[in-house]
């Protein structure tokens, strides 16, 4: 079987359809609204290369048939300017590897379809922008300009993804990692939905719980009349997702229910991309959310309390790096709330330091030698500033971004550094005692009290530590070691354990 | 070896040993050592502490005068043209070094992914090859800069043979250190400042 429809099979093999299609299939089987999609399997990849880099006739016939079924299911026509169907074409290798072609979005656009979209959405600029992004992405992936014929675009894009499996980079990657050349990649073809169709349309991102604070409430952004990468690209300012609760309460409710369901399926906090087309919700992607170290601890506890994971699993949800980050001294929340921000800039090397601001290298070196903590503030850095950067506890510059020389050198030194604080910063800061939080890019007045997160200050950490001590059976073990040992012991005890509810 | 070569070395290095000065000035360590001892008797360079020399405020002033004098001798238009090409490489170079240090804006490179690191080194090696003709053009215009091609070669040799500290580590003659100093030389010889360069939207 060359073509597999997602959502029509209770179980698919990752090896055959790839990881992305595998998880889309799970979502569809759970009854969640996902735009219709089918997959050309990894077997086709082998046939493609065996046939000398073309799709076998039988496969292209199956592809054409699948496409017309896709048109029926979504009620649009490929290349039809009045009701245009656009598709995304993605690779579905079991793991992403360098050299592999990844994604072509908005495939199916030509000049007529672009005009059709402009009419349909009433936004000619956005249609032109979509067409331009498509052409650029297509040229990057396929290596030439798209044909005006949508079917040709599809054949070429599919061929480019399969072809990239045997690019020299991908081959050397597989050699290096011991992946068989025969494994092949799948190709996913999925109908695209329009977030820019009307006032009941838009696009957004929803986290099933807050990945910054660890709060249990869902958290997200919503961009009315937004399409595709508009939210991620930062092109427009999105609204809080709660806005959707006021404008389209049913859709909002459905979205939150979907988030809960996805969380149950994955047993982890989800980062969900969604689009609403004329009042209909579509889920585009769901994956485990990246989270801050603080949130990781709170979420591990709250996932257990929601009955999704066992205590042992909760202990496995935090890494050594996250524990180390929590144990690093930081500005206490109380003092941060009262602190005066003197300047703000861009993070070049995260970290915290306090010291007296010195604006020239010689006195930075001299004062550091007499054991004074100094923060070196410079308009920008020259090679002759390096000695001062080494002597300083932190570095601040007026101009320059995160790739500037100051940024590069401070990262090599591991010295907290904030760049691009703006002209006049030196004059304002010179001689003052300050606290630099290079993680947030903020510079505070005075030496703020720094302390690691304690069990007393963080109920979630206290809970998790208590579970860990129970598992280890030794109340005396200290913090970083405690969690490591609890995980090791936990490996053998999983079966005795149960989620809270 | 000119007075400027040796003073510039001391200025760049902050605390400059004879070995470091030798690499920058393109002479033997013993010759560099001899010149440093001579200069240490003047007001331009302070005497060695732990065999490292430091430039004085007067020394920095002298460097500025000598660079201005040298700039008057250099074909400024030709150098400005080379510099505008340099600026394109500079942006690319910074992106490569940043990729070496950071996998994305929030993720420091932990150097556990060998494939990733190899790709960054590959990009650097590739840039080195493309950059070489431009560098030779620059050196042809300003003779004092002729140690630079050898310094870049040396850094790349060290990197390719597995010593990744020679990518960006300060104080040693890493690829980034050499690039940083070359950039400073170009700005100086064109009579510009980093502040002006930043204001003109060029990477600094």
XYZ file of C-alpha atoms in Angstrom:
705
model
C 0.000 0.000 0.000
C 1.571 3.270 -1.128
C -0.957 5.733 0.293
C -2.280 5.607 3.857
C -5.042 7.908 5.106
C -4.528 9.227 8.605
C -7.348 8.634 11.054
C -8.507 5.460 9.298
C -6.207 3.029 11.060
C -6.196 2.310 14.795
C -2.463 1.793 14.780
C 0.263 2.816 12.371
C 3.935 1.902 12.454
C 6.266 4.841 12.992
C 8.752 3.241 10.586
C 6.216 3.252 7.790
C 4.579 6.675 8.140
C 7.112 8.685 10.195
C 6.745 10.397 13.557
C 4.626 13.377 12.493
C 2.003 11.284 10.725
C 2.020 8.846 13.622
C 0.998 11.572 16.080
C -1.528 13.172 13.685
C -3.119 9.742 13.359
C -3.367 9.421 17.154
C -5.044 12.831 17.322
C -7.578 11.908 14.642
C -8.335 8.562 16.285
C -9.042 10.414 19.517
C -11.771 12.257 17.641
C -9.882 15.552 17.486
C -10.370 17.867 14.498
C -7.268 17.612 12.293
C -7.271 18.733 8.630
C -7.464 15.640 6.395
C -4.114 14.161 5.437
C -2.573 11.144 3.779
C 0.908 9.691 3.713
C 3.125 8.242 1.030
C 4.910 5.544 2.996
C 8.615 4.963 3.498
C 8.266 2.010 1.083
C 7.489 4.468 -1.706
C 10.775 6.207 -0.915
C 12.585 2.964 -1.763
C 10.571 2.527 -4.968
C 11.288 6.142 -5.930
C 15.048 5.586 -5.704
C 14.863 2.141 -7.330
C 13.094 3.757 -10.303
C 16.005 6.199 -10.677
C 14.456 9.145 -8.869
C 10.908 9.182 -10.209
C 7.572 8.102 -8.799
C 6.451 4.750 -10.236
C 3.384 5.192 -12.517
C 1.176 3.223 -10.120
C 2.110 5.496 -7.235
C 1.440 8.725 -9.098
C -1.983 7.320 -10.051
C -2.646 6.552 -6.387
C -1.441 10.051 -5.475
C -3.816 11.620 -7.997
C -6.689 9.554 -6.637
C -5.824 10.506 -3.036
C -5.728 14.165 -4.007
C -9.236 14.069 -5.478
C -10.456 12.385 -2.301
C -8.815 15.188 -0.323
C -10.681 17.742 -2.505
C -13.975 15.995 -1.729
C -13.355 15.807 1.981
C -12.460 19.461 2.398
C -14.894 20.689 -0.279
C -12.292 22.591 -2.290
C -10.514 22.117 -5.609
C -6.773 21.945 -6.266
C -6.045 24.883 -8.586
C -9.656 26.142 -8.368
C -9.500 29.937 -7.836
C -13.085 30.093 -6.510
C -12.581 27.464 -3.780
C -8.853 26.792 -3.694
C -7.370 23.747 -1.965
C -3.832 24.355 -0.757
C -1.764 21.563 0.768
C 1.344 21.213 2.876
C 3.979 18.654 1.903
C 6.264 17.490 4.708
C 8.905 14.872 5.160
C 8.219 12.228 7.758
C 11.582 10.633 8.459
C 11.581 8.827 11.802
C 14.032 11.485 12.946
C 14.945 14.763 11.324
C 18.420 14.787 9.826
C 20.607 17.404 8.166
C 20.173 17.611 4.427
C 16.592 16.345 4.520
C 13.969 18.564 2.908
C 11.418 19.470 5.481
C 8.307 21.380 4.526
C 6.532 23.162 1.677
C 3.435 25.067 2.780
C 0.652 26.583 0.654
C 1.371 24.326 -2.292
C -1.178 24.763 -5.066
C -0.827 28.523 -5.484
C -0.451 30.027 -8.934
C -1.366 33.488 -10.240
C -5.075 32.668 -10.603
C -5.310 30.986 -7.221
C -3.539 33.953 -5.650
C -6.204 36.267 -7.106
C -8.884 33.873 -5.850
C -7.465 33.926 -2.325
C -7.252 37.722 -2.426
C -10.952 37.880 -3.315
C -11.957 35.224 -0.791
C -10.122 36.865 2.103
C -10.487 40.472 0.977
C -6.788 40.901 1.663
C -4.727 41.157 -1.520
C -1.528 42.022 0.374
C -1.737 38.912 2.488
C -2.472 36.748 -0.555
C 0.567 38.187 -2.312
C 2.652 37.610 0.799
C 1.478 33.987 1.041
C 2.291 33.436 -2.641
C 5.745 34.955 -2.196
C 6.498 32.817 0.867
C 5.357 29.742 -1.040
C 7.608 30.517 -4.021
C 10.633 31.120 -1.780
C 10.106 27.991 0.262
C 9.421 25.927 -2.847
C 12.586 27.150 -4.562
C 14.638 26.354 -1.484
C 13.257 22.841 -1.173
C 12.757 21.853 -4.816
C 15.582 23.862 -6.331
C 13.587 25.674 -9.035
C 10.603 27.982 -9.442
C 7.172 26.361 -9.024
C 5.248 25.344 -12.129
C 1.954 27.229 -12.624
C 0.310 23.796 -12.707
C -0.517 22.709 -9.076
C -0.308 18.998 -9.891
C 3.239 19.482 -11.225
C 4.112 21.368 -8.030
C 2.900 18.441 -5.956
C 4.816 15.826 -7.960
C 8.019 17.864 -7.802
C 7.727 18.616 -4.094
C 7.097 14.958 -3.258
C 10.073 14.007 -5.443
C 12.283 16.597 -3.747
C 11.481 15.214 -0.287
C 12.144 11.612 -1.348
C 15.250 12.713 -3.277
C 16.690 14.493 -0.250
C 16.836 11.156 1.568
C 19.888 10.413 -0.542
C 21.548 13.829 -0.307
C 25.198 13.491 0.650
C 24.610 15.196 4.008
C 21.761 12.884 4.945
C 23.819 9.846 3.927
C 26.810 10.883 6.027
C 24.476 11.620 8.942
C 23.061 8.096 8.715
C 26.562 6.561 8.503
C 27.508 8.457 11.619
C 24.402 7.422 13.569
C 24.046 3.892 12.261
C 20.681 4.443 10.563
C 19.939 2.089 7.665
C 19.820 3.708 4.207
C 16.781 1.532 3.384
C 14.679 3.090 6.177
C 13.515 5.893 3.867
C 11.308 8.867 4.574
C 7.544 9.153 4.321
C 5.803 12.199 2.811
C 2.713 13.731 4.423
C 0.243 15.644 2.256
C -2.283 17.614 4.272
C -5.055 20.058 3.393
C -4.344 23.587 4.623
C -7.006 25.562 6.432
C -7.445 29.320 6.224
C -7.137 31.412 9.364
C -7.514 34.593 7.347
C -10.874 33.898 5.725
C -13.173 36.149 7.779
C -13.741 37.605 11.245
C -14.536 34.140 12.635
C -11.116 32.903 11.512
C -7.660 33.117 13.024
C -4.672 31.181 14.229
C -2.999 30.614 17.574
C -0.903 28.615 19.972
C -2.225 27.030 23.158
C -0.267 25.496 26.021
C -2.362 23.045 28.015
C -0.733 24.505 31.164
C 1.486 27.544 31.577
C 5.064 26.572 30.586
C 6.576 29.728 32.116
C 5.039 29.674 35.573
C 3.749 26.100 35.844
C 0.181 27.308 36.512
C -2.523 24.743 35.793
C -4.581 27.100 33.653
C -4.152 26.819 29.883
C -2.259 29.691 28.349
C -1.926 30.888 24.799
C -2.073 33.426 22.027
C -4.722 34.136 19.429
C -4.384 36.160 16.260
C -7.743 36.922 14.602
C -7.493 36.698 10.797
C -3.964 35.323 11.143
C -2.563 32.601 8.925
C 0.191 30.018 9.268
C 3.399 31.354 10.719
C 1.931 34.785 11.569
C 1.977 34.071 15.312
C 5.322 32.314 15.441
C 7.066 34.847 13.188
C 6.127 37.750 15.447
C 4.873 39.625 12.374
C 1.757 40.740 14.245
C 0.902 41.193 17.900
C -1.372 38.356 19.001
C -4.032 38.624 21.730
C -4.399 36.449 24.813
C -6.324 33.278 23.974
C -8.997 34.307 26.502
C -10.179 36.790 23.875
C -11.440 33.808 21.916
C -13.604 32.846 24.906
C -15.502 36.111 24.459
C -15.765 36.182 20.670
C -16.298 32.443 20.008
C -17.091 30.710 23.327
C -17.950 27.341 21.759
C -14.702 27.191 19.827
C -12.754 28.189 22.932
C -14.421 25.468 24.959
C -13.714 22.896 22.273
C -10.079 24.019 22.171
C -9.630 23.611 25.938
C -11.277 20.186 25.831
C -8.928 19.170 23.021
C -5.946 20.395 25.048
C -7.026 18.273 28.027
C -7.470 15.236 25.818
C -4.075 15.700 24.174
C -2.497 16.065 27.587
C -4.084 12.796 28.685
C -2.874 11.008 25.566
C 0.689 12.271 25.877
C 0.747 12.408 29.703
C 2.551 15.702 29.401
C 1.967 19.422 28.933
C 1.227 20.130 25.272
C 2.154 22.977 22.951
C -0.667 23.053 20.395
C -0.877 24.956 17.099
C -4.428 25.581 15.955
C -6.382 27.474 13.322
C -10.031 28.490 13.293
C -11.609 28.687 9.839
C -15.000 30.421 9.793
C -15.839 29.223 13.288
C -14.475 25.689 12.846
C -11.537 24.577 15.004
C -8.624 22.699 13.440
C -5.591 21.339 15.292
C -2.378 21.469 13.282
C 0.243 20.093 15.648
C 0.735 19.059 19.251
C 4.000 18.371 21.015
C 5.482 18.366 24.519
C 5.925 21.970 25.672
C 9.360 23.385 26.419
C 9.341 24.753 29.964
C 11.351 26.806 32.418
C 13.073 24.937 35.296
C 10.610 26.382 37.831
C 7.645 25.389 35.730
C 9.090 21.894 35.231
C 8.901 21.260 38.975
C 5.405 22.675 39.395
C 4.146 20.841 36.309
C 5.612 17.508 37.408
C 3.654 17.793 40.660
C 0.462 19.066 39.053
C 0.505 16.370 36.329
C 0.588 13.795 39.110
C -2.196 15.562 40.994
C -4.308 15.562 37.824
C -3.927 11.807 37.734
C -1.859 11.739 34.537
C 1.434 10.390 35.848
C 2.758 8.436 38.808
C 5.095 9.894 41.421
C 7.992 8.002 39.869
C 7.124 9.416 36.481
C 6.928 12.892 38.027
C 10.462 12.470 39.346
C 11.586 11.536 35.851
C 10.076 14.741 34.437
C 12.833 16.956 35.801
C 16.386 16.806 34.556
C 19.689 17.328 36.347
C 20.095 20.580 34.407
C 16.765 21.873 35.685
C 17.636 20.996 39.273
C 21.001 22.706 38.837
C 19.250 25.806 37.482
C 16.981 25.896 40.524
C 19.959 25.596 42.839
C 21.696 28.581 41.285
C 21.348 31.796 43.284
C 18.707 34.103 41.878
C 16.931 37.323 42.760
C 14.237 36.506 45.276
C 10.718 37.269 43.992
C 10.099 39.784 46.813
C 13.192 41.829 46.062
C 12.554 41.677 42.313
C 9.094 43.111 42.840
C 10.528 46.133 44.634
C 13.678 46.588 42.567
C 14.268 49.610 40.338
C 15.194 48.787 36.740
C 17.984 51.117 35.601
C 18.443 49.725 32.091
C 17.330 46.938 29.806
C 19.078 45.197 26.962
C 19.414 41.937 25.084
C 20.689 38.754 26.723
C 24.093 37.710 25.411
C 25.154 35.297 28.158
C 22.666 34.502 30.933
C 23.605 34.673 34.595
C 23.457 36.964 37.612
C 26.036 39.256 39.157
C 26.300 42.302 41.325
C 29.072 44.871 41.344
C 30.137 48.447 40.945
C 29.954 49.831 37.420
C 33.314 50.722 35.911
C 33.552 52.148 32.413
C 37.219 51.670 31.578
C 39.310 48.556 31.378
C 42.293 49.716 33.418
C 40.270 50.571 36.489
C 38.193 47.397 36.062
C 41.415 45.383 36.217
C 42.847 47.433 39.068
C 39.716 47.230 41.219
C 39.237 43.519 40.539
C 42.809 42.960 41.668
C 41.933 44.558 44.996
C 38.958 42.164 45.251
C 36.193 44.628 44.334
C 33.357 43.087 42.298
C 33.070 45.190 39.144
C 30.637 45.306 36.253
C 32.347 46.496 33.087
C 30.129 48.825 31.065
C 31.360 49.816 27.595
C 29.797 51.538 24.583
C 30.766 48.318 22.689
C 33.826 46.143 23.096
C 37.211 46.335 21.346
C 39.929 43.704 21.481
C 41.655 45.671 24.244
C 38.537 45.332 26.424
C 38.987 41.584 26.813
C 41.275 41.922 29.842
C 38.588 43.993 31.547
C 35.879 41.513 30.596
C 37.904 38.768 32.255
C 38.258 40.822 35.430
C 34.557 41.747 35.562
C 31.673 39.855 37.165
C 29.350 41.026 34.391
C 29.530 42.989 31.144
C 27.085 45.592 29.825
C 27.229 47.345 26.433
C 25.313 50.227 24.889
C 25.297 48.974 21.302
C 25.580 45.584 19.638
C 23.411 42.483 19.490
C 23.656 38.881 20.572
C 26.260 38.076 17.914
C 28.532 41.037 18.730
C 32.117 40.561 19.838
C 31.143 41.366 23.411
C 28.511 38.629 23.301
C 30.875 36.038 21.819
C 33.651 36.719 24.304
C 31.365 36.806 27.345
C 29.864 33.451 26.378
C 33.343 31.968 26.068
C 34.144 33.332 29.524
C 30.773 32.363 30.986
C 30.419 35.958 32.206
C 26.842 37.311 32.439
C 26.413 39.888 29.664
C 23.649 42.251 28.547
C 24.171 44.003 25.213
C 22.456 46.882 23.425
C 21.208 48.807 26.477
C 21.161 52.042 24.496
C 23.174 55.235 24.306
C 23.672 57.051 27.587
C 23.655 53.868 29.672
C 27.306 54.255 30.724
C 26.819 57.753 31.954
C 23.779 56.763 33.993
C 25.355 53.673 35.540
C 28.966 54.724 36.143
C 30.033 54.278 39.749
C 26.755 52.729 40.903
C 26.345 49.384 42.579
C 24.012 47.310 40.410
C 22.622 43.825 39.944
C 22.717 42.399 36.418
C 20.158 39.734 35.522
C 21.511 38.753 32.143
C 18.843 36.046 31.818
C 16.112 38.677 31.531
C 18.374 41.459 30.222
C 17.550 43.684 33.212
C 19.876 45.875 35.241
C 18.688 46.728 38.746
C 19.706 49.412 41.197
C 21.693 48.162 44.186
C 22.925 44.728 45.227
C 19.771 42.628 45.400
C 19.697 39.613 47.728
C 20.353 36.388 45.815
C 19.321 32.929 46.974
C 18.610 29.553 45.392
C 15.039 28.277 45.341
C 14.463 26.559 48.662
C 11.942 23.912 49.650
C 10.524 26.466 52.071
C 10.036 28.968 49.234
C 8.659 26.504 46.686
C 5.869 24.134 47.792
C 6.185 22.174 44.553
C 9.886 21.587 45.078
C 9.181 20.534 48.667
C 6.552 18.030 47.481
C 8.804 16.582 44.826
C 11.716 16.330 47.277
C 9.471 14.560 49.774
C 8.500 11.987 47.141
C 12.154 11.561 46.253
C 13.141 11.035 49.891
C 10.371 8.430 50.234
C 11.746 6.580 47.241
C 15.369 6.797 48.314
C 14.521 6.008 51.937
C 17.216 8.318 53.272
C 16.202 11.725 54.704
C 19.805 12.993 54.674
C 20.545 13.053 50.928
C 21.154 16.560 49.521
C 19.404 18.216 46.595
C 21.061 17.397 43.268
C 21.955 13.864 44.357
C 18.494 13.214 45.819
C 16.640 13.385 42.497
C 19.256 11.398 40.614
C 19.077 8.558 43.121
C 15.287 8.694 43.268
C 15.134 8.220 39.488
C 17.454 5.221 39.618
C 15.497 3.540 42.393
C 12.235 4.489 40.691
C 13.176 2.515 37.585
C 12.674 -0.699 39.544
C 9.567 0.355 41.412
C 7.286 1.746 38.715
C 4.647 -0.974 39.040
C 3.927 -0.337 42.731
C 2.978 3.210 41.971
C -0.231 4.864 40.766
C -1.393 8.280 39.646
C -3.219 10.355 42.271
C -6.746 9.957 40.892
C 59.132 44.751 13.127
C 57.608 48.209 13.373
C 56.924 50.051 16.598
C 53.218 49.965 15.733
C 53.201 46.166 15.312
C 54.530 45.610 18.790
C 52.474 48.340 20.480
C 49.295 47.124 18.816
C 50.010 43.615 20.103
C 50.396 44.885 23.662
C 47.232 46.957 23.301
C 45.134 44.070 21.963
C 46.315 41.538 24.500
C 45.899 43.717 27.583
C 48.559 41.702 29.394
C 50.906 40.714 26.667
C 53.570 38.022 26.809
C 56.427 37.864 24.341
C 54.859 34.775 22.731
C 51.555 36.546 22.163
C 53.284 39.637 20.772
C 55.347 37.426 18.489
C 52.221 35.878 16.940
C 50.533 39.244 16.350
C 53.652 40.932 15.001
C 54.804 37.924 13.009
C 58.303 37.683 14.507
C 60.185 35.215 16.708
C 59.465 35.228 20.460
C 63.031 36.249 21.221
C 62.816 39.267 18.922
C 59.446 40.217 20.431
C 60.876 39.811 23.914
C 63.805 42.082 23.096
C 61.529 44.817 21.717
C 59.181 44.580 24.688
C 62.085 44.991 27.128
C 63.239 48.067 25.191
C 59.742 49.579 25.213
C 59.254 48.803 28.893
C 61.904 51.410 29.589
C 59.767 54.069 27.831
C 56.530 55.694 28.961
C 54.526 53.682 26.411
C 54.603 50.245 28.006
C 54.746 49.372 31.682
C 57.241 46.797 32.915
C 56.515 43.094 32.987
C 54.462 41.593 35.806
C 54.539 37.787 35.583
C 56.284 38.303 32.203
C 53.249 40.205 30.827
C 53.502 43.779 29.560
C 50.772 46.425 29.563
C 50.241 49.461 27.431
C 49.978 52.857 29.140
C 47.591 55.695 28.285
C 50.500 57.366 26.493
C 51.108 54.140 24.633
C 47.505 54.095 23.416
C 47.882 57.696 22.283
C 51.034 56.717 20.388
C 49.166 53.822 18.727
C 46.457 56.207 17.557
C 49.095 58.568 16.051
C 50.957 55.760 14.330
C 47.747 54.320 12.871
C 46.736 57.749 11.586
C 50.161 58.097 9.948
C 49.895 54.631 8.411
C 46.350 55.324 7.214
C 47.642 58.363 5.310
C 49.967 56.038 3.349
C 47.349 53.379 2.556
C 45.105 53.536 -0.523
C 41.967 54.458 1.418
C 39.475 53.961 -1.415
C 40.763 50.492 -2.189
C 40.738 49.571 1.496
C 37.209 50.926 1.943
C 36.068 48.704 -0.931
C 37.734 45.661 0.662
C 36.149 46.594 3.972
C 32.653 46.624 2.542
C 33.261 43.060 1.318
C 34.692 42.202 4.721
C 31.469 43.390 6.327
C 29.496 40.697 4.484
C 31.876 37.997 5.700
C 31.767 39.534 9.165
C 28.024 39.008 9.492
C 28.346 35.424 8.297
C 31.309 34.778 10.583
C 29.408 36.049 13.617
C 26.472 33.833 12.789
C 28.821 30.827 12.639
C 30.486 31.640 15.960
C 27.098 32.246 17.574
C 25.915 28.878 16.243
C 29.001 27.330 17.828
C 28.033 28.788 21.206
C 24.233 28.689 21.012
C 21.951 26.143 19.324
C 19.140 28.684 19.379
C 18.693 31.944 21.280
C 17.749 30.042 24.450
C 19.891 26.941 24.173
C 23.638 27.050 24.807
C 25.504 24.479 22.748
C 26.427 21.723 25.210
C 28.730 20.194 22.554
C 27.188 16.754 23.058
C 25.914 16.600 19.474
C 29.019 15.817 17.489
C 27.201 16.072 14.187
C 26.057 19.619 14.998
C 29.543 20.698 16.035
C 31.097 19.166 12.934
C 28.690 21.104 10.768
C 29.625 24.394 12.409
C 33.331 23.640 11.974
C 32.613 22.731 8.372
C 30.891 26.089 7.821
C 33.874 27.885 9.337
C 36.332 25.998 7.129
C 34.245 26.804 4.100
C 34.133 30.505 4.997
C 37.900 30.468 5.534
C 38.431 29.267 1.964
C 36.116 31.854 0.446
C 37.533 34.631 2.625
C 41.203 33.958 1.750
C 41.339 35.997 -1.519
C 39.800 39.035 0.193
C 42.228 38.732 3.086
C 45.156 38.599 0.653
C 43.805 41.726 -1.026
C 43.685 43.518 2.327
C 47.215 42.456 3.245
C 48.451 43.676 -0.143
C 47.154 47.147 0.761
C 48.526 47.271 4.306
C 51.819 45.470 4.674
C 51.759 45.484 8.494
C 48.768 43.130 8.433
C 50.701 40.349 6.708
C 50.797 38.028 9.766
C 46.997 37.644 9.560
C 46.708 34.916 6.891
C 49.155 32.750 8.843
C 47.327 33.397 12.121
C 43.998 32.350 10.589
C 45.641 29.256 9.071
C 47.131 28.344 12.410
C 43.800 28.715 14.238
C 42.007 26.610 11.633
C 44.720 23.931 11.763
C 44.263 23.681 15.508
C 40.469 23.491 15.160
C 40.556 20.838 12.465
C 42.965 18.755 14.522
C 40.338 18.743 17.290
C 41.280 21.677 19.550
C 37.982 23.533 19.557
C 39.210 26.176 21.985
C 40.747 27.728 18.873
C 37.303 28.650 17.574
C 36.420 31.483 19.933
C 38.404 31.412 23.178
C 39.675 34.873 24.134
C 43.350 35.488 25.052
C 44.628 32.702 22.798
C 45.033 33.213 19.048
C 41.652 31.631 18.293
C 39.917 32.252 14.974
C 37.597 34.707 16.692
C 40.440 36.529 18.441
C 42.276 36.981 15.141
C 39.102 38.094 13.376
C 38.264 40.542 16.173
C 41.720 42.104 15.914
C 41.655 42.253 12.110
C 38.296 44.015 12.285
C 39.777 46.534 14.719
C 42.743 47.121 12.385
C 40.448 47.796 9.432
C 38.280 50.215 11.374
C 41.424 52.002 12.600
C 43.072 52.241 9.185
C 39.874 53.639 7.681
C 39.757 56.284 10.413
C 36.401 55.061 11.663
C 35.130 53.997 15.088
C 33.041 51.048 16.196
C 30.341 53.443 17.354
C 30.093 54.861 13.815
C 30.094 51.376 12.368
C 27.230 50.320 14.643
C 25.305 53.469 13.752
C 25.770 52.609 10.061
C 24.061 49.281 10.747
C 27.163 47.128 10.387
C 27.845 44.249 12.749
C 30.359 45.087 15.464
